[in-house]
């Protein structure tokens, strides 16, 4: 993490020039140490019990009890000041840059993904209120959220609509006092009810009586679990109740609620009928956050698999015993086990650069002194967000797969915790927009509609890097293939664009493979940068060798996946025959 | 299934020439209908309850209770005569060919994988006794196994050894009466204890007192749960007890037992110290059976996803509403959803040809009139077994992934059953030898040690097919790429062989990618054959079009994965840097 932040991204200098004067290397080092201590000693030990016990709903009262130890851990989290680490100081936060919060986030996700979902959603609520809330709303809701005294939710999905929010039916009736009565059923509400805090701030999408049909008639409301008046005074229970908890494949300790709003008191946030746009301003960071979940789980899985592969004795190395005094060699001597571990290592360490840089670009987009630079960073964030979200989560599924596989049958039983990581990882390619939705966002919106503004920025960075290191012997194996892939990426983009102009089906036909293709090229760039950064750093030689070896592995064994994706893209929509779509 | 059996494989004629006079099309059609009825109405409805309730162990008695309905379903299975469908008539079976039992197996796995594991292991015990048992052992054990009155197990794994059976420690002490006292702990014993039958026939690997160290000192014993004397009389309880049940990611209803043998009475099967070889004779069919598990789950997942994708309304088709009277279009109109469904369809229907043909080759290897033909089929079975096992299970994981993804967040909750399929599928790439072990079996043993005998047979079939259809306009799109891939496959095989001769690490470095490469080329052959078989059949035009369209999809979108695998193979062991292997 330190290598990525400081050696690869030069985060300290970046933070300083953006005016985050407190975000010095010393402070950040201390934050990392403390975050590691908290997540290792408090959160990680609760991961198994959370999975076994899950959250429990008392149907009579609608109250949800979290697994043993979860609430106490949250209290420690709040007392440690973690809740508002990257929130504005004026609302009780510590005003650190977004990118400084990302390692904490990764550690939480690695230690206990389900627990991490409770504070996670507060960030979305905080952002929505910061950007769209009236002054009194900010006063009343922001401080308790930032301080962690309350948590937040995002209430979008309904039983008949998830991706297609234009179909939503929840109603908001204006009341005489300027508030609204919210009525409807929301599903899949993460942290929708729990015992961590006294109050929960629900951000709810609903329709006003005069709303146009479809997605242009959706407004955003703040609906607290306990009523809050305009002076911030907390009153009695609002008319919102948890109707049931979903039984899920994983993240059992994350309370996934059906919430029934029955004339609940709420307040409009932002403009009428503009709720979807307000919600979408939170989407980028929420999606980057889910990407980090995939990364955290991958890293945990890799650490476990590495340890097991060094301990488990089975068979001899192909060329003969490496540990003749032992009854067998550790399985890490087998090339195929190394292949699995190295695949995880390349995706985890590469993914970390990708994910952390996206966070840094969020900071630059908001805080860089120069407007033009902010604009470029904003384009870049929009462009890399679907890549980071989709690839880090798809790789999370892949890495938890490989790591479990290293355990053989022992990976399939609960004892080693590997199967939980695999089950937990499986949600990440679904929520906050499936991989398919990220792919459409990338190709349909960021490339086609926005004419590839972000891609141009990114390719500019790649070209600049390749030019700077074109004669660098340390980079000799990487610059030429990177240039080649970048050129092919441009070419593919143009081809798809041309085809899509003639036939809108071509976007969806190419989108997934285009997304994954992009992810692998982006990762090639980061691996090349990693080698360059290691060389330029004060890291020990073994560290530099390790980075170069992993980069070589990445270029030789993973980057060629682009060949398959390119072929699939090229085949176009003609290769996707209609299946019978008749419906009753 | 009928298309594969009769149109593609010409199974009826094959069965007839091998002397299975009862295995006529009429009889087989009736078997398929009845198997469908039984699995759909009896087994499938129990899949969910099996997952929720699991098996329960009474620690006081060591008895295991299966989920509600499971035992009754087994009684119906036995009463229906399914247990001995493909077993020899002389032991109470119906003497049908192995390939005629495969559709039943696929249906059982699709309907209720965990339930299917109880009768599954009887087949291994039956085979071991048929090939290696003394006459009295066959008399005493075979008939109850074939009739389903008893079930069987295979007791190989111990806590410290799974893949590396040479390390096993279970002891067998010769007794005065010619029996053996078996002592040791076996783990991961599928169907090791249950309430389906009065007796269970454990086949146990153990060491005799004078056994050489390693894998050449392992003998095979039959150890019944209740003692059985040489006259077949059943006596009192043997000294074997279920110590615990594993908590697993999936197949909750499959009893995965720790079995403690404490001087249990057993009998030697076959020769002393030759137990591993005896066990390996069962391995091919057991591995093919696990491959079918991957296939069955994939097919179930695809069927569910197809139905959901036709029903779920969300967004509009890219080119505009296809069902304007509905609030939204069914998601199957979206090209990316079609991509996921078609990927499953291509892998399932292609995998079915691959899996069923392997079973047919098992029959040919045993029953073809001509010795030379039997030898070729035997080579082919040995060669395709690791491909079928590994690829059908890896594709099972992939297909359950895509199918779940089609459901979005709804796939992650228990309600639709999709997440259970994904969890259940995850065991299949682990047990009966992980994918990595299959890969070593293919490249290390079947290619290197056996000098690619099976590959030559297979490539001969491919060449003959390509020659026969070289001018067939219906096959115009498929023959050239198939020839090209077959040639590349040979080339890659020779390259790897050359490198491996110099450095044994090269086998393990290439094995996984070589295996998957092989699987995709094999599937290309089957898809080409599928098109040819459909054209030559009396199937309706829509059926022929569907096969051709799916074949096109396979060649355009899935076969290019070989490019990535070929590149990885080519990179060799040099691209797999040593990770620190120091152990304490």
PDB file of N, CA and C in Angstrom, chain B residues 185-269:
ATOM      1  N   UNK B 185      -7.996 -42.570  10.476  1.00  0.00           N
ATOM      2  CA  UNK B 185      -9.025 -41.549  10.270  1.00  0.00           C
ATOM      3  C   UNK B 185      -9.057 -41.139   8.805  1.00  0.00           C
ATOM      4  N   UNK B 186     -10.223 -41.219   8.234  1.00  0.00           N
ATOM      5  CA  UNK B 186     -10.423 -40.782   6.856  1.00  0.00           C
ATOM      6  C   UNK B 186     -11.312 -39.549   6.854  1.00  0.00           C
ATOM      7  N   UNK B 187     -11.015 -38.596   5.977  1.00  0.00           N
ATOM      8  CA  UNK B 187     -11.848 -37.385   5.924  1.00  0.00           C
ATOM      9  C   UNK B 187     -12.416 -37.212   4.516  1.00  0.00           C
ATOM     10  N   UNK B 188     -13.372 -36.293   4.425  1.00  0.00           N
ATOM     11  CA  UNK B 188     -14.033 -35.959   3.151  1.00  0.00           C
ATOM     12  C   UNK B 188     -14.689 -37.198   2.532  1.00  0.00           C
ATOM     13  N   UNK B 189     -15.263 -38.065   3.359  1.00  0.00           N
ATOM     14  CA  UNK B 189     -15.880 -39.284   2.831  1.00  0.00           C
ATOM     15  C   UNK B 189     -17.336 -38.993   2.470  1.00  0.00           C
ATOM     16  N   UNK B 190     -17.584 -38.920   1.173  1.00  0.00           N
ATOM     17  CA  UNK B 190     -18.926 -38.635   0.674  1.00  0.00           C
ATOM     18  C   UNK B 190     -19.836 -39.833   0.957  1.00  0.00           C
ATOM     19  N   UNK B 191     -21.012 -39.538   1.507  1.00  0.00           N
ATOM     20  CA  UNK B 191     -21.986 -40.579   1.855  1.00  0.00           C
ATOM     21  C   UNK B 191     -21.395 -41.595   2.832  1.00  0.00           C
ATOM     22  N   UNK B 192     -20.487 -41.125   3.658  1.00  0.00           N
ATOM     23  CA  UNK B 192     -19.809 -42.000   4.617  1.00  0.00           C
ATOM     24  C   UNK B 192     -20.752 -42.536   5.679  1.00  0.00           C
ATOM     25  N   UNK B 193     -21.815 -41.825   5.940  1.00  0.00           N
ATOM     26  CA  UNK B 193     -22.827 -42.279   6.907  1.00  0.00           C
ATOM     27  C   UNK B 193     -24.146 -41.602   6.512  1.00  0.00           C
ATOM     28  N   UNK B 194     -25.249 -42.340   6.631  1.00  0.00           N
ATOM     29  CA  UNK B 194     -26.569 -41.806   6.252  1.00  0.00           C
ATOM     30  C   UNK B 194     -27.653 -42.767   6.686  1.00  0.00           C
ATOM     31  N   UNK B 195     -28.892 -42.388   6.403  1.00  0.00           N
ATOM     32  CA  UNK B 195     -30.019 -43.207   6.840  1.00  0.00           C
ATOM     33  C   UNK B 195     -30.775 -43.850   5.672  1.00  0.00           C
ATOM     34  N   UNK B 196     -30.126 -43.865   4.482  1.00  0.00           N
ATOM     35  CA  UNK B 196     -30.801 -44.427   3.308  1.00  0.00           C
ATOM     36  C   UNK B 196     -30.906 -45.952   3.400  1.00  0.00           C
ATOM     37  N   UNK B 197     -29.832 -46.570   3.858  1.00  0.00           N
ATOM     38  CA  UNK B 197     -29.737 -48.038   3.814  1.00  0.00           C
ATOM     39  C   UNK B 197     -29.192 -48.566   5.143  1.00  0.00           C
ATOM     40  N   UNK B 198     -29.374 -49.877   5.353  1.00  0.00           N
ATOM     41  CA  UNK B 198     -28.916 -50.495   6.605  1.00  0.00           C
ATOM     42  C   UNK B 198     -27.405 -50.642   6.645  1.00  0.00           C
ATOM     43  N   UNK B 199     -26.815 -50.835   5.491  1.00  0.00           N
ATOM     44  CA  UNK B 199     -25.387 -51.092   5.481  1.00  0.00           C
ATOM     45  C   UNK B 199     -24.699 -50.188   4.455  1.00  0.00           C
ATOM     46  N   UNK B 200     -23.422 -49.936   4.685  1.00  0.00           N
ATOM     47  CA  UNK B 200     -22.613 -49.120   3.786  1.00  0.00           C
ATOM     48  C   UNK B 200     -21.305 -49.867   3.557  1.00  0.00           C
ATOM     49  N   UNK B 201     -20.896 -49.936   2.291  1.00  0.00           N
ATOM     50  CA  UNK B 201     -19.688 -50.677   1.942  1.00  0.00           C
ATOM     51  C   UNK B 201     -18.540 -49.688   1.731  1.00  0.00           C
ATOM     52  N   UNK B 202     -17.661 -49.587   2.711  1.00  0.00           N
ATOM     53  CA  UNK B 202     -16.527 -48.674   2.598  1.00  0.00           C
ATOM     54  C   UNK B 202     -15.366 -49.361   1.900  1.00  0.00           C
ATOM     55  N   UNK B 203     -14.858 -48.748   0.857  1.00  0.00           N
ATOM     56  CA  UNK B 203     -13.595 -49.210   0.267  1.00  0.00           C
ATOM     57  C   UNK B 203     -12.502 -48.317   0.816  1.00  0.00           C
ATOM     58  N   UNK B 204     -11.537 -48.929   1.491  1.00  0.00           N
ATOM     59  CA  UNK B 204     -10.584 -48.165   2.296  1.00  0.00           C
ATOM     60  C   UNK B 204      -9.154 -48.456   1.848  1.00  0.00           C
ATOM     61  N   UNK B 205      -8.391 -47.392   1.646  1.00  0.00           N
ATOM     62  CA  UNK B 205      -6.954 -47.553   1.401  1.00  0.00           C
ATOM     63  C   UNK B 205      -6.216 -47.542   2.738  1.00  0.00           C
ATOM     64  N   UNK B 206      -5.345 -48.539   2.927  1.00  0.00           N
ATOM     65  CA  UNK B 206      -4.601 -48.623   4.193  1.00  0.00           C
ATOM     66  C   UNK B 206      -3.272 -49.333   3.940  1.00  0.00           C
ATOM     67  N   UNK B 207      -2.415 -49.298   4.956  1.00  0.00           N
ATOM     68  CA  UNK B 207      -1.099 -49.927   4.844  1.00  0.00           C
ATOM     69  C   UNK B 207      -1.042 -51.215   5.647  1.00  0.00           C
ATOM     70  N   UNK B 208      -0.511 -52.264   5.017  1.00  0.00           N
ATOM     71  CA  UNK B 208      -0.205 -53.496   5.753  1.00  0.00           C
ATOM     72  C   UNK B 208       1.074 -53.270   6.565  1.00  0.00           C
ATOM     73  N   UNK B 209       1.282 -54.082   7.593  1.00  0.00           N
ATOM     74  CA  UNK B 209       2.464 -53.882   8.460  1.00  0.00           C
ATOM     75  C   UNK B 209       3.785 -53.902   7.688  1.00  0.00           C
ATOM     76  N   UNK B 210       3.869 -54.749   6.660  1.00  0.00           N
ATOM     77  CA  UNK B 210       5.134 -54.878   5.929  1.00  0.00           C
ATOM     78  C   UNK B 210       5.167 -53.978   4.687  1.00  0.00           C
ATOM     79  N   UNK B 211       4.297 -52.994   4.657  1.00  0.00           N
ATOM     80  CA  UNK B 211       4.161 -52.193   3.430  1.00  0.00           C
ATOM     81  C   UNK B 211       5.376 -51.316   3.199  1.00  0.00           C
ATOM     82  N   UNK B 212       5.853 -51.265   1.943  1.00  0.00           N
ATOM     83  CA  UNK B 212       6.896 -50.277   1.624  1.00  0.00           C
ATOM     84  C   UNK B 212       6.335 -48.859   1.825  1.00  0.00           C
ATOM     85  N   UNK B 213       7.241 -47.914   2.034  1.00  0.00           N
ATOM     86  CA  UNK B 213       6.806 -46.522   2.193  1.00  0.00           C
ATOM     87  C   UNK B 213       6.236 -45.999   0.880  1.00  0.00           C
ATOM     88  N   UNK B 214       5.485 -44.943   0.977  1.00  0.00           N
ATOM     89  CA  UNK B 214       5.004 -44.261  -0.221  1.00  0.00           C
ATOM     90  C   UNK B 214       3.828 -44.953  -0.876  1.00  0.00           C
ATOM     91  N   UNK B 215       3.603 -44.596  -2.140  1.00  0.00           N
ATOM     92  CA  UNK B 215       2.376 -45.024  -2.801  1.00  0.00           C
ATOM     93  C   UNK B 215       2.432 -46.485  -3.220  1.00  0.00           C
ATOM     94  N   UNK B 216       3.586 -47.114  -3.112  1.00  0.00           N
ATOM     95  CA  UNK B 216       3.679 -48.534  -3.476  1.00  0.00           C
ATOM     96  C   UNK B 216       3.406 -49.459  -2.295  1.00  0.00           C
ATOM     97  N   UNK B 217       2.978 -48.882  -1.178  1.00  0.00           N
ATOM     98  CA  UNK B 217       2.683 -49.697  -0.015  1.00  0.00           C
ATOM     99  C   UNK B 217       1.245 -49.552   0.457  1.00  0.00           C
ATOM    100  N   UNK B 218       0.355 -49.334  -0.500  1.00  0.00           N
ATOM    101  CA  UNK B 218      -1.037 -49.083  -0.142  1.00  0.00           C
ATOM    102  C   UNK B 218      -1.914 -50.218  -0.653  1.00  0.00           C
ATOM    103  N   UNK B 219      -2.763 -50.713   0.221  1.00  0.00           N
ATOM    104  CA  UNK B 219      -3.645 -51.820  -0.154  1.00  0.00           C
ATOM    105  C   UNK B 219      -5.102 -51.368  -0.028  1.00  0.00           C
ATOM    106  N   UNK B 220      -5.981 -52.118  -0.704  1.00  0.00           N
ATOM    107  CA  UNK B 220      -7.396 -51.762  -0.722  1.00  0.00           C
ATOM    108  C   UNK B 220      -8.190 -52.790   0.080  1.00  0.00           C
ATOM    109  N   UNK B 221      -9.096 -52.300   0.907  1.00  0.00           N
ATOM    110  CA  UNK B 221      -9.904 -53.170   1.754  1.00  0.00           C
ATOM    111  C   UNK B 221     -11.372 -52.816   1.618  1.00  0.00           C
ATOM    112  N   UNK B 222     -12.189 -53.867   1.783  1.00  0.00           N
ATOM    113  CA  UNK B 222     -13.625 -53.594   1.879  1.00  0.00           C
ATOM    114  C   UNK B 222     -13.986 -53.705   3.358  1.00  0.00           C
ATOM    115  N   UNK B 223     -14.625 -52.634   3.860  1.00  0.00           N
ATOM    116  CA  UNK B 223     -14.935 -52.545   5.293  1.00  0.00           C
ATOM    117  C   UNK B 223     -16.402 -52.126   5.427  1.00  0.00           C
ATOM    118  N   UNK B 224     -17.286 -53.086   5.660  1.00  0.00           N
ATOM    119  CA  UNK B 224     -18.699 -52.706   5.747  1.00  0.00           C
ATOM    120  C   UNK B 224     -19.029 -52.032   7.074  1.00  0.00           C
ATOM    121  N   UNK B 225     -20.040 -51.183   7.046  1.00  0.00           N
ATOM    122  CA  UNK B 225     -20.505 -50.521   8.274  1.00  0.00           C
ATOM    123  C   UNK B 225     -21.001 -51.570   9.278  1.00  0.00           C
ATOM    124  N   UNK B 226     -21.775 -52.529   8.765  1.00  0.00           N
ATOM    125  CA  UNK B 226     -22.122 -53.694   9.591  1.00  0.00           C
ATOM    126  C   UNK B 226     -21.348 -54.887   9.041  1.00  0.00           C
ATOM    127  N   UNK B 227     -20.783 -55.667   9.960  1.00  0.00           N
ATOM    128  CA  UNK B 227     -19.948 -56.794   9.553  1.00  0.00           C
ATOM    129  C   UNK B 227     -20.696 -57.714   8.596  1.00  0.00           C
ATOM    130  N   UNK B 228     -19.953 -58.261   7.651  1.00  0.00           N
ATOM    131  CA  UNK B 228     -20.505 -59.213   6.690  1.00  0.00           C
ATOM    132  C   UNK B 228     -19.557 -60.411   6.659  1.00  0.00           C
ATOM    133  N   UNK B 229     -20.074 -61.611   6.893  1.00  0.00           N
ATOM    134  CA  UNK B 229     -19.152 -62.749   6.870  1.00  0.00           C
ATOM    135  C   UNK B 229     -19.054 -63.331   5.457  1.00  0.00           C
ATOM    136  N   UNK B 230     -18.211 -64.376   5.312  1.00  0.00           N
ATOM    137  CA  UNK B 230     -17.924 -64.893   3.978  1.00  0.00           C
ATOM    138  C   UNK B 230     -19.126 -65.553   3.307  1.00  0.00           C
ATOM    139  N   UNK B 231     -20.176 -65.782   4.100  1.00  0.00           N
ATOM    140  CA  UNK B 231     -21.400 -66.309   3.503  1.00  0.00           C
ATOM    141  C   UNK B 231     -22.374 -65.181   3.161  1.00  0.00           C
ATOM    142  N   UNK B 232     -21.929 -63.960   3.394  1.00  0.00           N
ATOM    143  CA  UNK B 232     -22.802 -62.819   3.080  1.00  0.00           C
ATOM    144  C   UNK B 232     -23.766 -62.490   4.202  1.00  0.00           C
ATOM    145  N   UNK B 233     -23.624 -63.192   5.355  1.00  0.00           N
ATOM    146  CA  UNK B 233     -24.523 -62.898   6.472  1.00  0.00           C
ATOM    147  C   UNK B 233     -24.123 -61.575   7.130  1.00  0.00           C
ATOM    148  N   UNK B 234     -25.109 -60.740   7.379  1.00  0.00           N
ATOM    149  CA  UNK B 234     -24.834 -59.437   7.990  1.00  0.00           C
ATOM    150  C   UNK B 234     -24.867 -59.577   9.500  1.00  0.00           C
ATOM    151  N   UNK B 235     -23.830 -59.084  10.151  1.00  0.00           N
ATOM    152  CA  UNK B 235     -23.740 -59.199  11.607  1.00  0.00           C
ATOM    153  C   UNK B 235     -23.922 -57.854  12.295  1.00  0.00           C
ATOM    154  N   UNK B 236     -23.192 -57.671  13.374  1.00  0.00           N
ATOM    155  CA  UNK B 236     -23.373 -56.458  14.178  1.00  0.00           C
ATOM    156  C   UNK B 236     -22.525 -55.305  13.637  1.00  0.00           C
ATOM    157  N   UNK B 237     -22.607 -54.193  14.352  1.00  0.00           N
ATOM    158  CA  UNK B 237     -21.934 -52.980  13.882  1.00  0.00           C
ATOM    159  C   UNK B 237     -20.423 -53.161  13.871  1.00  0.00           C
ATOM    160  N   UNK B 238     -19.784 -52.706  12.826  1.00  0.00           N
ATOM    161  CA  UNK B 238     -18.337 -52.738  12.709  1.00  0.00           C
ATOM    162  C   UNK B 238     -17.755 -51.529  13.465  1.00  0.00           C
ATOM    163  N   UNK B 239     -16.447 -51.548  13.699  1.00  0.00           N
ATOM    164  CA  UNK B 239     -15.819 -50.464  14.476  1.00  0.00           C
ATOM    165  C   UNK B 239     -15.460 -49.272  13.581  1.00  0.00           C
ATOM    166  N   UNK B 240     -16.480 -48.714  12.957  1.00  0.00           N
ATOM    167  CA  UNK B 240     -16.291 -47.509  12.152  1.00  0.00           C
ATOM    168  C   UNK B 240     -17.411 -46.538  12.506  1.00  0.00           C
ATOM    169  N   UNK B 241     -17.051 -45.285  12.659  1.00  0.00           N
ATOM    170  CA  UNK B 241     -18.012 -44.328  13.181  1.00  0.00           C
ATOM    171  C   UNK B 241     -17.779 -42.960  12.555  1.00  0.00           C
ATOM    172  N   UNK B 242     -18.866 -42.280  12.301  1.00  0.00           N
ATOM    173  CA  UNK B 242     -18.774 -40.910  11.764  1.00  0.00           C
ATOM    174  C   UNK B 242     -18.468 -39.957  12.915  1.00  0.00           C
ATOM    175  N   UNK B 243     -17.314 -39.309  12.850  1.00  0.00           N
ATOM    176  CA  UNK B 243     -16.894 -38.416  13.928  1.00  0.00           C
ATOM    177  C   UNK B 243     -17.419 -37.010  13.777  1.00  0.00           C
ATOM    178  N   UNK B 244     -17.590 -36.582  12.540  1.00  0.00           N
ATOM    179  CA  UNK B 244     -18.194 -35.259  12.319  1.00  0.00           C
ATOM    180  C   UNK B 244     -18.566 -35.098  10.857  1.00  0.00           C
ATOM    181  N   UNK B 245     -19.395 -34.109  10.600  1.00  0.00           N
ATOM    182  CA  UNK B 245     -19.761 -33.728   9.230  1.00  0.00           C
ATOM    183  C   UNK B 245     -19.108 -32.389   8.927  1.00  0.00           C
ATOM    184  N   UNK B 246     -18.586 -32.246   7.730  1.00  0.00           N
ATOM    185  CA  UNK B 246     -17.972 -30.970   7.348  1.00  0.00           C
ATOM    186  C   UNK B 246     -19.051 -29.918   7.063  1.00  0.00           C
ATOM    187  N   UNK B 247     -18.744 -28.676   7.435  1.00  0.00           N
ATOM    188  CA  UNK B 247     -19.601 -27.543   7.047  1.00  0.00           C
ATOM    189  C   UNK B 247     -19.050 -26.991   5.745  1.00  0.00           C
ATOM    190  N   UNK B 248     -19.831 -27.117   4.699  1.00  0.00           N
ATOM    191  CA  UNK B 248     -19.309 -26.820   3.374  1.00  0.00           C
ATOM    192  C   UNK B 248     -20.000 -25.631   2.724  1.00  0.00           C
ATOM    193  N   UNK B 249     -19.355 -25.133   1.690  1.00  0.00           N
ATOM    194  CA  UNK B 249     -19.898 -24.024   0.900  1.00  0.00           C
ATOM    195  C   UNK B 249     -21.217 -24.416   0.234  1.00  0.00           C
ATOM    196  N   UNK B 250     -21.300 -25.639  -0.221  1.00  0.00           N
ATOM    197  CA  UNK B 250     -22.507 -26.118  -0.898  1.00  0.00           C
ATOM    198  C   UNK B 250     -22.693 -27.597  -0.672  1.00  0.00           C
ATOM    199  N   UNK B 251     -23.456 -28.220  -1.573  1.00  0.00           N
ATOM    200  CA  UNK B 251     -23.891 -29.624  -1.405  1.00  0.00           C
ATOM    201  C   UNK B 251     -24.079 -29.963   0.077  1.00  0.00           C
ATOM    202  N   UNK B 252     -24.903 -29.129   0.733  1.00  0.00           N
ATOM    203  CA  UNK B 252     -25.127 -29.303   2.169  1.00  0.00           C
ATOM    204  C   UNK B 252     -25.782 -30.641   2.483  1.00  0.00           C
ATOM    205  N   UNK B 253     -26.569 -31.148   1.541  1.00  0.00           N
ATOM    206  CA  UNK B 253     -27.288 -32.393   1.815  1.00  0.00           C
ATOM    207  C   UNK B 253     -26.420 -33.620   1.563  1.00  0.00           C
ATOM    208  N   UNK B 254     -25.255 -33.415   0.996  1.00  0.00           N
ATOM    209  CA  UNK B 254     -24.320 -34.528   0.793  1.00  0.00           C
ATOM    210  C   UNK B 254     -23.516 -34.694   2.078  1.00  0.00           C
ATOM    211  N   UNK B 255     -23.597 -35.883   2.673  1.00  0.00           N
ATOM    212  CA  UNK B 255     -22.921 -36.117   3.958  1.00  0.00           C
ATOM    213  C   UNK B 255     -21.427 -36.301   3.720  1.00  0.00           C
ATOM    214  N   UNK B 256     -20.657 -35.302   4.090  1.00  0.00           N
ATOM    215  CA  UNK B 256     -19.200 -35.364   3.948  1.00  0.00           C
ATOM    216  C   UNK B 256     -18.621 -35.667   5.321  1.00  0.00           C
ATOM    217  N   UNK B 257     -18.177 -36.888   5.494  1.00  0.00           N
ATOM    218  CA  UNK B 257     -17.913 -37.409   6.837  1.00  0.00           C
ATOM    219  C   UNK B 257     -16.431 -37.526   7.162  1.00  0.00           C
ATOM    220  N   UNK B 258     -16.122 -37.302   8.425  1.00  0.00           N
ATOM    221  CA  UNK B 258     -14.892 -37.824   9.010  1.00  0.00           C
ATOM    222  C   UNK B 258     -15.243 -39.225   9.504  1.00  0.00           C
ATOM    223  N   UNK B 259     -14.519 -40.238   9.044  1.00  0.00           N
ATOM    224  CA  UNK B 259     -14.790 -41.610   9.497  1.00  0.00           C
ATOM    225  C   UNK B 259     -13.612 -42.105  10.318  1.00  0.00           C
ATOM    226  N   UNK B 260     -13.927 -42.549  11.513  1.00  0.00           N
ATOM    227  CA  UNK B 260     -12.891 -43.116  12.378  1.00  0.00           C
ATOM    228  C   UNK B 260     -12.992 -44.639  12.375  1.00  0.00           C
ATOM    229  N   UNK B 261     -11.946 -45.288  11.879  1.00  0.00           N
ATOM    230  CA  UNK B 261     -11.879 -46.747  11.886  1.00  0.00           C
ATOM    231  C   UNK B 261     -11.040 -47.150  13.093  1.00  0.00           C
ATOM    232  N   UNK B 262     -11.612 -47.980  13.942  1.00  0.00           N
ATOM    233  CA  UNK B 262     -10.937 -48.316  15.188  1.00  0.00           C
ATOM    234  C   UNK B 262     -10.831 -49.835  15.307  1.00  0.00           C
ATOM    235  N   UNK B 263      -9.958 -50.410  14.491  1.00  0.00           N
ATOM    236  CA  UNK B 263      -9.849 -51.875  14.436  1.00  0.00           C
ATOM    237  C   UNK B 263     -11.026 -52.507  13.720  1.00  0.00           C
ATOM    238  N   UNK B 264     -11.570 -51.804  12.749  1.00  0.00           N
ATOM    239  CA  UNK B 264     -12.744 -52.309  12.034  1.00  0.00           C
ATOM    240  C   UNK B 264     -12.375 -53.527  11.190  1.00  0.00           C
ATOM    241  N   UNK B 265     -13.305 -54.479  11.110  1.00  0.00           N
ATOM    242  CA  UNK B 265     -13.062 -55.712  10.345  1.00  0.00           C
ATOM    243  C   UNK B 265     -13.180 -55.447   8.851  1.00  0.00           C
ATOM    244  N   UNK B 266     -12.125 -55.795   8.123  1.00  0.00           N
ATOM    245  CA  UNK B 266     -12.153 -55.598   6.672  1.00  0.00           C
ATOM    246  C   UNK B 266     -11.490 -56.743   5.954  1.00  0.00           C
ATOM    247  N   UNK B 267     -11.657 -56.755   4.641  1.00  0.00           N
ATOM    248  CA  UNK B 267     -11.048 -57.805   3.821  1.00  0.00           C
ATOM    249  C   UNK B 267     -10.243 -57.171   2.699  1.00  0.00           C
ATOM    250  N   UNK B 268      -9.115 -57.787   2.418  1.00  0.00           N
ATOM    251  CA  UNK B 268      -8.249 -57.295   1.345  1.00  0.00           C
ATOM    252  C   UNK B 268      -8.935 -57.493  -0.014  1.00  0.00           C
ATOM    253  N   UNK B 269      -8.884 -56.475  -0.842  1.00  0.00           N
ATOM    254  CA  UNK B 269      -9.366 -56.602  -2.220  1.00  0.00           C
ATOM    255  C   UNK B 269      -8.153 -56.580  -3.141  1.00  0.00           C
TER     256      UNK B 269
END
